[in-house]
PDB file of C-alpha atoms in Angstrom:
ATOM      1  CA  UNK A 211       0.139 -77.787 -11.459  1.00 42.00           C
ATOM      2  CA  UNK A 212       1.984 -80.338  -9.236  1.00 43.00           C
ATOM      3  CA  UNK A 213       4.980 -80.412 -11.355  1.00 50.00           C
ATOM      4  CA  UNK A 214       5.406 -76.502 -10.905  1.00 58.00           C
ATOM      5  CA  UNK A 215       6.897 -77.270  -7.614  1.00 54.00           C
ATOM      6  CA  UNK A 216       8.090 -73.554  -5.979  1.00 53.00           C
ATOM      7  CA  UNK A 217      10.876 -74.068  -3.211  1.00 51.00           C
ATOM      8  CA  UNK A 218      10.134 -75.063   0.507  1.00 52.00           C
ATOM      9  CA  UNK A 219      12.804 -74.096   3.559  1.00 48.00           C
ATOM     10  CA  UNK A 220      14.465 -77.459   2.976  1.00 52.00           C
ATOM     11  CA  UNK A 221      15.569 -75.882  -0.447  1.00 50.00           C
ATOM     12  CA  UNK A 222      16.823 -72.725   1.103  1.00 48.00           C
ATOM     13  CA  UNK A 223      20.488 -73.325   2.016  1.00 61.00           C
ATOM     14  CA  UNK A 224      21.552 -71.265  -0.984  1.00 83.00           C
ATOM     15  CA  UNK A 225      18.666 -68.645  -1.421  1.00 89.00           C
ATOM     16  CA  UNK A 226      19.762 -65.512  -3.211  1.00 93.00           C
ATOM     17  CA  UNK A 227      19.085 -62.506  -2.036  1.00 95.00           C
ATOM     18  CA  UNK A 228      16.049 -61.704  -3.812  1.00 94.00           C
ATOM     19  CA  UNK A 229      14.770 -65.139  -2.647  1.00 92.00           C
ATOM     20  CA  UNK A 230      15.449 -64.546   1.197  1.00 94.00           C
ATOM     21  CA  UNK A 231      13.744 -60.818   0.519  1.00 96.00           C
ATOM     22  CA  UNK A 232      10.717 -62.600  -0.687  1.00 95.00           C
ATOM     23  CA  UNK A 233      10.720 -65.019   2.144  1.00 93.00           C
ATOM     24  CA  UNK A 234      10.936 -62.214   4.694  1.00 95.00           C
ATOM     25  CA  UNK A 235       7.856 -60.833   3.055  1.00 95.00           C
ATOM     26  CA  UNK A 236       5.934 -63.830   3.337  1.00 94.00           C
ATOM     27  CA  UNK A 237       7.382 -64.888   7.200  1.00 94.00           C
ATOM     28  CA  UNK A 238       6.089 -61.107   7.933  1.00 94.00           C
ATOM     29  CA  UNK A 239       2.382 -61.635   6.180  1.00 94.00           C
ATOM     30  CA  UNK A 240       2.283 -64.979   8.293  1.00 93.00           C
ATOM     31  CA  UNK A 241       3.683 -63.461  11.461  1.00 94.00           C
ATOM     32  CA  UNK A 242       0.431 -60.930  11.619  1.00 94.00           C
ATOM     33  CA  UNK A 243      -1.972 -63.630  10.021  1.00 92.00           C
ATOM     34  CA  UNK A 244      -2.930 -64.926  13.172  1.00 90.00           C
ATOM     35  CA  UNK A 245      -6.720 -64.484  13.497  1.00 85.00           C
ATOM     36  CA  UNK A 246      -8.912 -66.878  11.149  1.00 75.00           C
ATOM     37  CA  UNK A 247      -6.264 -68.637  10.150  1.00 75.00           C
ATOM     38  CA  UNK A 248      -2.696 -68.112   8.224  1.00 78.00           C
ATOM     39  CA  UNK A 249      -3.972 -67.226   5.341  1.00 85.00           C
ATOM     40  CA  UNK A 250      -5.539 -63.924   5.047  1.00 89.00           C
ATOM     41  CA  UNK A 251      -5.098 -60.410   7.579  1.00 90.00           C
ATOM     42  CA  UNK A 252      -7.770 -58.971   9.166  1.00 88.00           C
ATOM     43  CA  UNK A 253      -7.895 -55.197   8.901  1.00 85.00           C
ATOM     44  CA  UNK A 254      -6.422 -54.581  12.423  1.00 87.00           C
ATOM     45  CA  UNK A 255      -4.134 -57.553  11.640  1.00 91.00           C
ATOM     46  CA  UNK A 256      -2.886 -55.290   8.475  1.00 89.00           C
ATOM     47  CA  UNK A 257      -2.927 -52.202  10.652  1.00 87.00           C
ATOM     48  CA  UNK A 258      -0.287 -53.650  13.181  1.00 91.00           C
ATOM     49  CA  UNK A 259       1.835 -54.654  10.473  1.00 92.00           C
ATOM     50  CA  UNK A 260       1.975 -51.777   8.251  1.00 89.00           C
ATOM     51  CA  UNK A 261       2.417 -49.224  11.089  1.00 88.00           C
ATOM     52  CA  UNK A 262       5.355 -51.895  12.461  1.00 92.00           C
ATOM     53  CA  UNK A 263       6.739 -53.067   9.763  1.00 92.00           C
ATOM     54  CA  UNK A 264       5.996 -50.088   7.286  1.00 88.00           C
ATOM     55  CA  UNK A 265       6.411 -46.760   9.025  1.00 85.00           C
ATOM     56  CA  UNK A 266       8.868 -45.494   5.970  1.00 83.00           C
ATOM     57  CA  UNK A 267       7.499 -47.256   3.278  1.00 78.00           C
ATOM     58  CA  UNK A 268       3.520 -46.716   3.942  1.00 74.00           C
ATOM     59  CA  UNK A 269       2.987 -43.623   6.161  1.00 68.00           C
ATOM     60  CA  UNK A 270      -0.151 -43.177   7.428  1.00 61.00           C
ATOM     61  CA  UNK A 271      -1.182 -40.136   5.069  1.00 60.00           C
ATOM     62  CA  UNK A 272      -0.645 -42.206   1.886  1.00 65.00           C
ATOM     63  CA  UNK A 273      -4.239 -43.192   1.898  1.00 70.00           C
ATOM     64  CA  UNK A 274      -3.088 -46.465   3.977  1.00 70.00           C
ATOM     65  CA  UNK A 275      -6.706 -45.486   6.494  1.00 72.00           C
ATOM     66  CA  UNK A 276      -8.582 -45.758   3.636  1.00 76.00           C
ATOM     67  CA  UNK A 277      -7.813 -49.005   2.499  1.00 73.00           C
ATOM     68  CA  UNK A 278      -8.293 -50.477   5.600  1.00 72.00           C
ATOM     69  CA  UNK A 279     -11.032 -48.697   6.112  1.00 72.00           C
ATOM     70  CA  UNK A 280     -12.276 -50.340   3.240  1.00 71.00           C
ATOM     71  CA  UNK A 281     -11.008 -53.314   4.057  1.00 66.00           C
ATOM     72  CA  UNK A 282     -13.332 -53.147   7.202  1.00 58.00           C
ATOM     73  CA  UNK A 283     -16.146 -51.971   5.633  1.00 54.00           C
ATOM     74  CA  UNK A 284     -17.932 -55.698   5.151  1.00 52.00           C
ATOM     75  CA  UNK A 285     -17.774 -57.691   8.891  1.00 48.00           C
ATOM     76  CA  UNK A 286     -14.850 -60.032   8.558  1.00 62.00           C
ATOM     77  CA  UNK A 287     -13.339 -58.738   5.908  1.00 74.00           C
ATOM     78  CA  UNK A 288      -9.588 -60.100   5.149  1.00 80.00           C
ATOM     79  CA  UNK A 289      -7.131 -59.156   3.179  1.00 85.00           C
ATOM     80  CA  UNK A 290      -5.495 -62.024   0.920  1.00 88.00           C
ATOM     81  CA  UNK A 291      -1.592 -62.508   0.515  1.00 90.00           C
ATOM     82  CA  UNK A 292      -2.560 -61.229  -3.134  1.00 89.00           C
ATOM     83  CA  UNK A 293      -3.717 -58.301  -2.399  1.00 87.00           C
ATOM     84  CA  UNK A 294      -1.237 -57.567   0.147  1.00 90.00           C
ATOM     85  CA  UNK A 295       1.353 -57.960  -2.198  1.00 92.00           C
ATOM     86  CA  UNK A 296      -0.021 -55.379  -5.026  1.00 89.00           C
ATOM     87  CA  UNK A 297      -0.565 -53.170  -1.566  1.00 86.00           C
ATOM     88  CA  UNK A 298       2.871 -53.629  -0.658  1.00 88.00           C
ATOM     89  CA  UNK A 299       4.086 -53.265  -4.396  1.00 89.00           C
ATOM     90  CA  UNK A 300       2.317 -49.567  -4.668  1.00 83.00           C
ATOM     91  CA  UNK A 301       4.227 -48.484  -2.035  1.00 81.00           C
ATOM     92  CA  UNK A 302       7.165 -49.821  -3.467  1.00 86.00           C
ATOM     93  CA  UNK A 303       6.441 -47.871  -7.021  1.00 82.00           C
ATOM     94  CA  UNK A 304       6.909 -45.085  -4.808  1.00 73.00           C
ATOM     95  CA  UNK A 305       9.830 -45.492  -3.029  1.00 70.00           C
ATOM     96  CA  UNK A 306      13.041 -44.078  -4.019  1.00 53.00           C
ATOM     97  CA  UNK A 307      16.638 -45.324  -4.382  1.00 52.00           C
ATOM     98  CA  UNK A 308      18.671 -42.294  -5.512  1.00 42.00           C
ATOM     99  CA  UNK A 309      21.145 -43.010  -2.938  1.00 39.00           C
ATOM    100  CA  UNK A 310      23.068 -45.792  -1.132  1.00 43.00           C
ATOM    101  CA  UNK A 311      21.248 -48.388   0.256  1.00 44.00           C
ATOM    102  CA  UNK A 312      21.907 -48.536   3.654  1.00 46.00           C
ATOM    103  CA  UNK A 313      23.830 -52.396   4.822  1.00 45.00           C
ATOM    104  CA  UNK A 314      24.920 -52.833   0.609  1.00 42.00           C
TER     105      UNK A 314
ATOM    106  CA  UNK B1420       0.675 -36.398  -4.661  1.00 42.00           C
ATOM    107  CA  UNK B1421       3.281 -34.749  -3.526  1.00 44.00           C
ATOM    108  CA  UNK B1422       2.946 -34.750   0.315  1.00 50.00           C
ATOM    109  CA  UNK B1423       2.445 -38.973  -0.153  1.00 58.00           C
ATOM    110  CA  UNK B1424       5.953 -39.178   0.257  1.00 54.00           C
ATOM    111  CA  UNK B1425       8.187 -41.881   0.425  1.00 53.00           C
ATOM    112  CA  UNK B1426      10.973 -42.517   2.184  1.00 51.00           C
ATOM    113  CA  UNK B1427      14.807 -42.546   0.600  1.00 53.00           C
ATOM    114  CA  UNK B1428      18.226 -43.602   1.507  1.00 49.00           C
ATOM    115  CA  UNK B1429      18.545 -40.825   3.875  1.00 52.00           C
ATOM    116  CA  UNK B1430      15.400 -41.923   6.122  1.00 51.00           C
ATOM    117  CA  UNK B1431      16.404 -45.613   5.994  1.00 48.00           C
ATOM    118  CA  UNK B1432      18.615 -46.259   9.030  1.00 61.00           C
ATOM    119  CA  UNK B1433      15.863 -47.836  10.866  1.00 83.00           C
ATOM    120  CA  UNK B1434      14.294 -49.529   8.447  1.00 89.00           C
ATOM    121  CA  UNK B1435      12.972 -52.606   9.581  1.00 93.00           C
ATOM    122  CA  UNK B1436      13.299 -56.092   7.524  1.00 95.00           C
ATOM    123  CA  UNK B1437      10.364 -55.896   5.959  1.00 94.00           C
ATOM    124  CA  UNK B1438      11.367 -52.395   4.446  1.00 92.00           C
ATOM    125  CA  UNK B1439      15.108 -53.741   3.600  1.00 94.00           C
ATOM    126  CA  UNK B1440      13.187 -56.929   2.056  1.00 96.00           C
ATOM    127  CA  UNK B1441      11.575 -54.320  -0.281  1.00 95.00           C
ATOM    128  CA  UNK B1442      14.173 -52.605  -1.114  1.00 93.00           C
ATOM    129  CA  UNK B1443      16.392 -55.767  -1.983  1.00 95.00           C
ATOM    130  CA  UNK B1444      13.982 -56.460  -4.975  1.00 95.00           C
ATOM    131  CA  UNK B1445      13.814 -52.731  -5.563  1.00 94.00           C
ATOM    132  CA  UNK B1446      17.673 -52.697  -5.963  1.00 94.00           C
ATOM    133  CA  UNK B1447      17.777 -56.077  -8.130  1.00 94.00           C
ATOM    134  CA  UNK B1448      15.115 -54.464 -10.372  1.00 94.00           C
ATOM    135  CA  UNK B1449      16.889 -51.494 -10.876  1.00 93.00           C
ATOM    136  CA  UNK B1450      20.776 -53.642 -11.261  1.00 94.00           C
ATOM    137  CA  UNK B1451      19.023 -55.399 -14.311  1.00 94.00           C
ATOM    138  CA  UNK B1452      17.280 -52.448 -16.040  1.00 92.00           C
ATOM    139  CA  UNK B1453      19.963 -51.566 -17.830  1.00 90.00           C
ATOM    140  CA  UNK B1454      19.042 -51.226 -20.986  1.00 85.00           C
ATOM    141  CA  UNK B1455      17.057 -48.406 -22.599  1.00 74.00           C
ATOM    142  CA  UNK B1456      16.714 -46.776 -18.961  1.00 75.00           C
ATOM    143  CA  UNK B1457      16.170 -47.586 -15.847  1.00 77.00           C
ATOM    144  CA  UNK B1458      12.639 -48.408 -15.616  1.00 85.00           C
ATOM    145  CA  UNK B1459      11.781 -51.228 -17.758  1.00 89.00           C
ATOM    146  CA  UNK B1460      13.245 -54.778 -17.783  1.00 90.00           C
ATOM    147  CA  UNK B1461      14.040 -56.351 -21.709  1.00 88.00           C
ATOM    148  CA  UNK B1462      12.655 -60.037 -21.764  1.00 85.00           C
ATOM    149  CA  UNK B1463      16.647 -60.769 -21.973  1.00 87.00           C
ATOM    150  CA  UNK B1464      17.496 -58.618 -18.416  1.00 91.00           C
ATOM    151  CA  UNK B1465      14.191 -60.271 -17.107  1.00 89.00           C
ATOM    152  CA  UNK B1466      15.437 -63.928 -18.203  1.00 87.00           C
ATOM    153  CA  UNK B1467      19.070 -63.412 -16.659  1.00 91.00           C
ATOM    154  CA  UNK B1468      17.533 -61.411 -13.128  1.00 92.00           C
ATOM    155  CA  UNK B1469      14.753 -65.039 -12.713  1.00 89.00           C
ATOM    156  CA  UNK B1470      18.148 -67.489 -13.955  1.00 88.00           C
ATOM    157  CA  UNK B1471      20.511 -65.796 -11.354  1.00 92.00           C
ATOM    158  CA  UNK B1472      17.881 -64.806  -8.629  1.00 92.00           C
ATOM    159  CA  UNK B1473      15.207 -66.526  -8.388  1.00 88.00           C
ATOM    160  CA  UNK B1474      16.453 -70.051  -9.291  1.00 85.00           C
ATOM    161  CA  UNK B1475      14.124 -71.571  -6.604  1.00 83.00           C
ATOM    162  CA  UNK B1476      11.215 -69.506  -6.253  1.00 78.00           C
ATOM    163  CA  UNK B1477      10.857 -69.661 -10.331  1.00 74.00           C
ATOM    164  CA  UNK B1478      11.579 -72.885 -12.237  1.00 68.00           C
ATOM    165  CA  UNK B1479      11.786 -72.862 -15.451  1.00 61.00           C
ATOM    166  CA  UNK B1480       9.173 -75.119 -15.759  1.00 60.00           C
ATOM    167  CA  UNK B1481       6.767 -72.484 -14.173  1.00 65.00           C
ATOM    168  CA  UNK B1482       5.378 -70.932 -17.450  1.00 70.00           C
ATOM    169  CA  UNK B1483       8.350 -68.538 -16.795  1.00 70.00           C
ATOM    170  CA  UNK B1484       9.793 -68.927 -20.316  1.00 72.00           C
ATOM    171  CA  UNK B1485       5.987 -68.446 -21.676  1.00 76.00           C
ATOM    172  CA  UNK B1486       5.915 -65.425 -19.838  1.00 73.00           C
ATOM    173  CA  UNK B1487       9.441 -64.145 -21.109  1.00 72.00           C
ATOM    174  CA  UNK B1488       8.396 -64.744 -24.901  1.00 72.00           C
ATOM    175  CA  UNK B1489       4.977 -63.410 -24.734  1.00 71.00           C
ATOM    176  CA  UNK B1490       6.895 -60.156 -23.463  1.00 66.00           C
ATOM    177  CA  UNK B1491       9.167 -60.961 -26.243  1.00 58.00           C
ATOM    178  CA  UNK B1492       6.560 -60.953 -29.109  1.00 54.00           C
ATOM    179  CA  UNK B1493       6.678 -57.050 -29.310  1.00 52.00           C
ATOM    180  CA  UNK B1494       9.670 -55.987 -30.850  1.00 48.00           C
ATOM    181  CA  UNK B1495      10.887 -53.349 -28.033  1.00 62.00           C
ATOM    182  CA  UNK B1496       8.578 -54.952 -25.108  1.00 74.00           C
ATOM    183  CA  UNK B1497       9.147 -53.711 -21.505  1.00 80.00           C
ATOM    184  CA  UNK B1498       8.463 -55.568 -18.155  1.00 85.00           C
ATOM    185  CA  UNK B1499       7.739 -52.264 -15.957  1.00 88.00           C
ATOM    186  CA  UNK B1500       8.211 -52.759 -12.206  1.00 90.00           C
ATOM    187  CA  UNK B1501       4.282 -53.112 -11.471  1.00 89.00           C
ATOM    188  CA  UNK B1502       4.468 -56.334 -13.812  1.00 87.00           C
ATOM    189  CA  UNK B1503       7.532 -57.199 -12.586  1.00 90.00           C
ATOM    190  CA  UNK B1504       6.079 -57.263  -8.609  1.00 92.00           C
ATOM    191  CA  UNK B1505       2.807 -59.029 -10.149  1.00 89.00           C
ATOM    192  CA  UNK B1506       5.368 -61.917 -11.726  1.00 86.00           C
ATOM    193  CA  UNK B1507       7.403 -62.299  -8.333  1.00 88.00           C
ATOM    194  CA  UNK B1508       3.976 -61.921  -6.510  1.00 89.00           C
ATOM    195  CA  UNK B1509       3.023 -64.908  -8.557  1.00 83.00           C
ATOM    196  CA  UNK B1510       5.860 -66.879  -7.217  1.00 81.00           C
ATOM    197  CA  UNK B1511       5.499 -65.996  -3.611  1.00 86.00           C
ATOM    198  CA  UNK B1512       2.143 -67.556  -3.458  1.00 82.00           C
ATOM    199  CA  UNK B1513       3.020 -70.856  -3.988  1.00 73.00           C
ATOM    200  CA  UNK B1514       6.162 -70.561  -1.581  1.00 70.00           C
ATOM    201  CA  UNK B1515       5.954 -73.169   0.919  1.00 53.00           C
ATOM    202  CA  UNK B1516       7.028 -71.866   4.460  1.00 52.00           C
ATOM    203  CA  UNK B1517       6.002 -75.042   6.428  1.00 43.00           C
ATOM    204  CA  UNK B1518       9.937 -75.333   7.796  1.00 40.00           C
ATOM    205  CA  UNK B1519      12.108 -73.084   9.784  1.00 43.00           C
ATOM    206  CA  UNK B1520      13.341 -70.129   7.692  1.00 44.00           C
ATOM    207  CA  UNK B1521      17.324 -69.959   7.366  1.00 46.00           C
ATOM    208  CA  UNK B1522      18.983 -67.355   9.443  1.00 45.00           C
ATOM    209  CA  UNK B1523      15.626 -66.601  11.702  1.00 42.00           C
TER     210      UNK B1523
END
């Protein structure tokens, strides 16, 4: 797998778009991934961030609760940047672009 | 479902990155799907969105062109936006972000 090299911020001066949007994700997930390490969110780490970060996007009667509810349900439970993404993705399905995106 | 809803253009004047971040790849999903509606990438839109995109985050050397024919091997095969988030998901995991991001 070493030759699959993905980009590091030294790479970056000419990111596209779509790169910098992933990036922001990522920066974000790291920003709240604080306690136990970078690499996973506790479920009040998620909490903060969604209800930050993701008041349009993830309101708190789209069954957001019960995840981390879930999430909490074993003692130290964290949430991976995997699964973080495909919760980040559903609310994405959802969203809607039928008009003009705002700064475009 | 119905009351799960989420927000459009009109809501997103305070969006916050994360949101706009989401919507970027949102909107570059939707500029390639082209094609036979607006829902579903053709393993040609999906080649020409990773080539002009994601040139960093998604070598060519990453099993990208595997994954491009084996949605090829169907005659008519669709990459629907859930697969497409699980293929850019991919990606993001093995972004490095040990240096300063550009424009933070």
């Amino acid at each position: 797998m070493g030759q699959c090299r993905s980009a590091n911020a030294e790479d970056a001066q000419e990111f596209s778009d779509v790169e910098r949007a992933i990036e922001t994700l990522i920066k974000n997930f790291h920003q709240y991934s604080v306690e136990g390490g970078k690499e996973t969110l506790s479920p009040s780490e998620l909490r903060d961030l969604v209800t930050q970060q993701l008041p349009h996007l993830m309101p708190s009667n789209c069954g957001l609760e019960e995840k981390i509810g879930n999430l909490g349900n074993c003692n130290g439970s964290k949430l991976e940047f995997g699964s973080f993404w495909e919760l980040i993705g559903e609310a994405a399905r959802g969203l809607k672009l039928d008009g003009p995106v705002p700064g475009s």
